[in-house]
Amino acid sequence: MNETTSVIPVTIAGTGSYVPEKVLTNADLEQIVDTSDEWIVSRTGIKERRIAAADEFTSHMATNAARKALEQANMAAEDIELIIVATITPDTLTPSTACYVQANLGALSAVAFDISAACSGFLYAMKLAKRLISDGAYKNALIIGAEKLSAFVNWEDRNTCVLFGDGAGAAVLRKSEEGEGRILASETGTDGRHTAILDIKGGGSACPISMSNANDKLATLSMQGREVFKLAVTAMRQASEKVIERAGLSAEDISLVVPHQANLRIIDAIAGRLDVPNEKVFVNLHKYGNTSAAAIAIALDEANREGRIKRGDNIIMVAFGAGLTWAASAIEW
């Protein structure tokens, strides 16, 4: 069944986000590795990022974002039927982070599980939840993108440690009532041939962390930046074009693009390829860096609460992440 003709239309009823208190600036990083504010800003657009406290986990940030989304949606936690947490930095390998979030919220009627699609995770969760509501399996869903990337950063690698930050964003999805907006179309994709260019090699069953490799920093993010850049721009453009076409929109119909917040050069390239002016592109990368699955979720909430999105606006969200994965959604607000 084509998503644009699903039986039950689905709307975003509320959004929420949370970022830790600690701010790590480029000046702070100058004291840690051989880098400079000018180098970081000119190549990435990032000026600062948030770092979670030692006793603040992915589930804590996810819970805080979820509470704000539930409040805006005017929905009680016990009424939520489905919780999906998108993360690559779970509290524990098992149980899922979603189980901790469910307990924290008291949403004990909800089915809860995690998905791992890196930076595309929030939009993967949105597509999955939308389909499950459209098909009548659930009446509503709480989707969350949350990451504590600081726990997986090699703070001696100047090429990657400047990029990432911590945070969480959430959205409540439910059946769309008459006069409300709806999710118009979505696109997801994967190309597993490129797994090596952005990964965390250690910590899984293929490479457990042991006494013999504990000092090799294998459980940290590694990235081949140039290769990622080229693939990201192409995949995000193609995914965006597909959802724009499926939704029956044109570039002129788009009120706001909310792209993955990884690199300002990638964002500018996507805006150019879609023929969308910069003033219609939401950017908060300079404040938070790349928060992976949380990035689009945080940006969506900020755009919503800042009044950048109004009823009837058409929004495009698009992301790209390790896997390689990519995703896009077209939404009528």
Coordinates of C-alpha atoms in Angstrom, one line a residue, residues 100-285:
Y100 CA 14.5 2.0 30.7
V101 CA 12.5 4.9 29.2
Q102 CA 9.3 3.0 29.5
A103 CA 10.0 2.4 33.2
N104 CA 11.1 6.0 33.8
L105 CA 7.9 7.4 32.2
G106 CA 5.6 4.9 33.8
A107 CA 4.3 4.0 30.3
L108 CA 3.7 0.4 31.2
S109 CA 1.0 -0.2 28.6
A110 CA 3.5 0.4 25.8
V111 CA 5.5 -2.0 23.7
A112 CA 9.1 -0.7 23.8
F113 CA 12.2 -1.5 21.7
D114 CA 15.3 0.1 20.2
I115 CA 16.4 0.5 16.6
S116 CA 19.9 1.1 15.3
A117 CA 20.3 3.2 12.1
A118 CA 22.8 5.8 13.3
C119 CA 21.9 9.3 12.2
S120 CA 18.9 8.2 10.2
G121 CA 17.4 6.4 13.2
F122 CA 14.8 9.0 14.2
L123 CA 13.3 9.0 10.6
Y124 CA 13.5 5.2 10.5
A125 CA 11.5 5.2 13.7
M126 CA 9.0 7.7 12.3
K127 CA 8.4 5.6 9.2
L128 CA 7.9 2.4 11.3
A129 CA 5.6 4.0 13.8
K130 CA 3.6 5.7 11.1
R131 CA 3.0 2.5 9.3
L132 CA 2.0 0.6 12.5
I133 CA -0.5 3.4 13.4
S134 CA -1.8 3.6 9.8
D135 CA -2.4 -0.2 9.7
G136 CA -4.3 0.0 13.0
A137 CA -1.8 -2.0 15.1
Y138 CA -1.4 0.9 17.6
K139 CA -3.3 4.1 18.2
N140 CA -0.2 6.2 19.0
A141 CA 3.6 6.1 19.4
L142 CA 6.4 7.9 21.1
I143 CA 9.5 8.0 19.0
I144 CA 12.8 9.2 20.4
G145 CA 16.3 9.8 19.0
A146 CA 18.9 9.9 21.8
E147 CA 22.7 9.6 22.0
K148 CA 25.5 9.9 24.5
L149 CA 28.2 10.0 21.8
S150 CA 30.7 11.5 24.2
A151 CA 31.1 8.0 25.7
F152 CA 32.3 6.7 22.4
V153 CA 34.5 9.5 21.2
N154 CA 38.3 9.2 20.9
W155 CA 39.3 12.5 22.6
E156 CA 42.8 12.1 21.1
D157 CA 41.5 12.1 17.5
R158 CA 41.2 15.7 16.4
N159 CA 39.3 14.8 13.2
T160 CA 36.4 13.2 15.0
C161 CA 36.3 14.5 18.6
V162 CA 35.3 18.0 17.4
L163 CA 32.2 16.7 15.6
F164 CA 30.0 15.0 18.2
G165 CA 27.7 15.9 21.1
D166 CA 25.0 14.5 23.3
G167 CA 21.2 15.0 23.5
A168 CA 17.8 13.7 22.7
G169 CA 14.6 14.6 20.8
A170 CA 11.2 13.0 20.8
A171 CA 7.8 13.2 19.0
V172 CA 4.4 11.8 19.7
L173 CA 2.6 10.3 16.7
R174 CA -1.1 9.6 16.6
K175 CA -4.1 9.4 14.2
S176 CA -4.7 12.7 12.5
E177 CA -8.0 14.3 13.1
E178 CA -9.8 16.5 10.5
G179 CA -7.9 19.7 9.9
E180 CA -4.7 18.4 11.3
G181 CA -1.5 17.8 9.4
R182 CA -0.1 14.4 8.5
I183 CA 3.0 12.5 7.5
L184 CA 2.8 12.6 3.7
A185 CA 5.6 10.3 2.5
S186 CA 8.8 8.7 3.7
E187 CA 11.9 7.1 2.2
T188 CA 14.5 4.9 3.8
G189 CA 17.6 3.2 2.4
T190 CA 20.7 1.2 3.3
D191 CA 24.0 0.3 1.5
G192 CA 25.9 -2.1 3.6
R193 CA 28.9 -2.1 1.3
H194 CA 30.2 1.1 3.0
T195 CA 30.1 -0.1 6.6
A196 CA 33.8 0.6 7.1
I197 CA 33.8 4.3 6.5
L198 CA 31.9 5.2 9.6
D199 CA 31.8 2.8 12.5
I200 CA 32.7 1.7 16.1
K201 CA 34.8 -1.4 15.6
G202 CA 35.0 -2.7 19.1
G203 CA 32.5 -3.6 21.8
G204 CA 30.4 -6.1 19.8
S205 CA 30.6 -9.8 19.2
A206 CA 33.0 -9.4 16.3
C207 CA 35.5 -7.5 18.5
P208 CA 34.8 -7.7 22.3
I209 CA 36.8 -5.4 24.5
S210 CA 39.3 -7.4 26.5
M211 CA 42.4 -6.8 28.6
S212 CA 44.6 -7.2 25.6
N213 CA 42.9 -4.5 23.5
A214 CA 41.4 -2.2 26.2
N215 CA 43.9 0.6 25.4
D216 CA 43.4 0.5 21.6
K217 CA 40.3 2.7 21.7
L218 CA 38.4 0.3 19.5
A219 CA 35.1 1.2 21.1
T220 CA 35.2 4.7 19.7
L221 CA 33.9 6.4 16.5
S222 CA 36.1 6.3 13.4
M223 CA 35.2 8.0 10.2
Q224 CA 36.6 8.6 6.7
G225 CA 35.3 12.1 6.3
R226 CA 35.6 12.7 2.5
E227 CA 33.9 9.4 1.6
V228 CA 31.1 10.1 4.0
F229 CA 30.6 13.6 2.6
K230 CA 30.3 12.5 -1.0
L231 CA 27.9 9.7 -0.3
A232 CA 25.8 11.8 2.2
V233 CA 25.1 14.5 -0.3
T234 CA 24.0 12.1 -3.0
A235 CA 21.8 9.9 -0.8
M236 CA 20.2 12.8 1.0
R237 CA 19.3 14.6 -2.2
Q238 CA 17.9 11.5 -3.8
A239 CA 15.8 10.6 -0.7
S240 CA 14.5 14.2 -0.5
E241 CA 13.5 14.2 -4.1
K242 CA 11.6 10.9 -3.7
V243 CA 9.5 12.1 -0.8
I244 CA 8.8 15.5 -2.4
E245 CA 7.6 13.7 -5.6
R246 CA 5.5 11.2 -3.7
A247 CA 3.9 13.9 -1.6
G248 CA 3.0 15.8 -4.8
L249 CA 5.1 18.8 -3.8
S250 CA 7.5 21.2 -5.5
A251 CA 10.5 23.2 -4.2
E252 CA 8.2 26.2 -3.9
D253 CA 5.8 24.3 -1.7
I254 CA 8.4 23.6 1.0
S255 CA 8.3 25.8 4.0
L256 CA 11.2 24.3 5.9
V257 CA 13.9 21.7 5.4
V258 CA 15.2 20.1 8.6
P259 CA 18.4 18.2 7.6
H260 CA 20.7 16.1 9.7
Q261 CA 23.0 18.3 11.6
A262 CA 26.4 16.9 10.8
N263 CA 28.3 19.4 8.7
L264 CA 27.3 22.8 7.4
R265 CA 28.9 22.1 4.0
I266 CA 26.6 19.1 3.6
I267 CA 23.6 21.1 4.7
D268 CA 24.5 23.9 2.2
A269 CA 25.0 21.3 -0.6
I270 CA 21.6 19.7 0.1
A271 CA 19.8 23.1 0.1
G272 CA 21.5 23.9 -3.3
R273 CA 20.6 20.6 -4.8
L274 CA 17.0 20.9 -3.8
D275 CA 16.8 24.6 -4.9
V276 CA 15.7 25.7 -1.5
P277 CA 16.9 29.1 -0.1
N278 CA 19.1 29.0 3.0
E279 CA 16.4 30.9 5.0
K280 CA 14.1 27.8 4.6
V281 CA 16.7 25.5 6.1
F282 CA 16.8 25.0 9.9
V283 CA 20.3 24.8 11.4
N284 CA 21.3 24.3 15.0
L285 CA 24.5 22.5 14.3

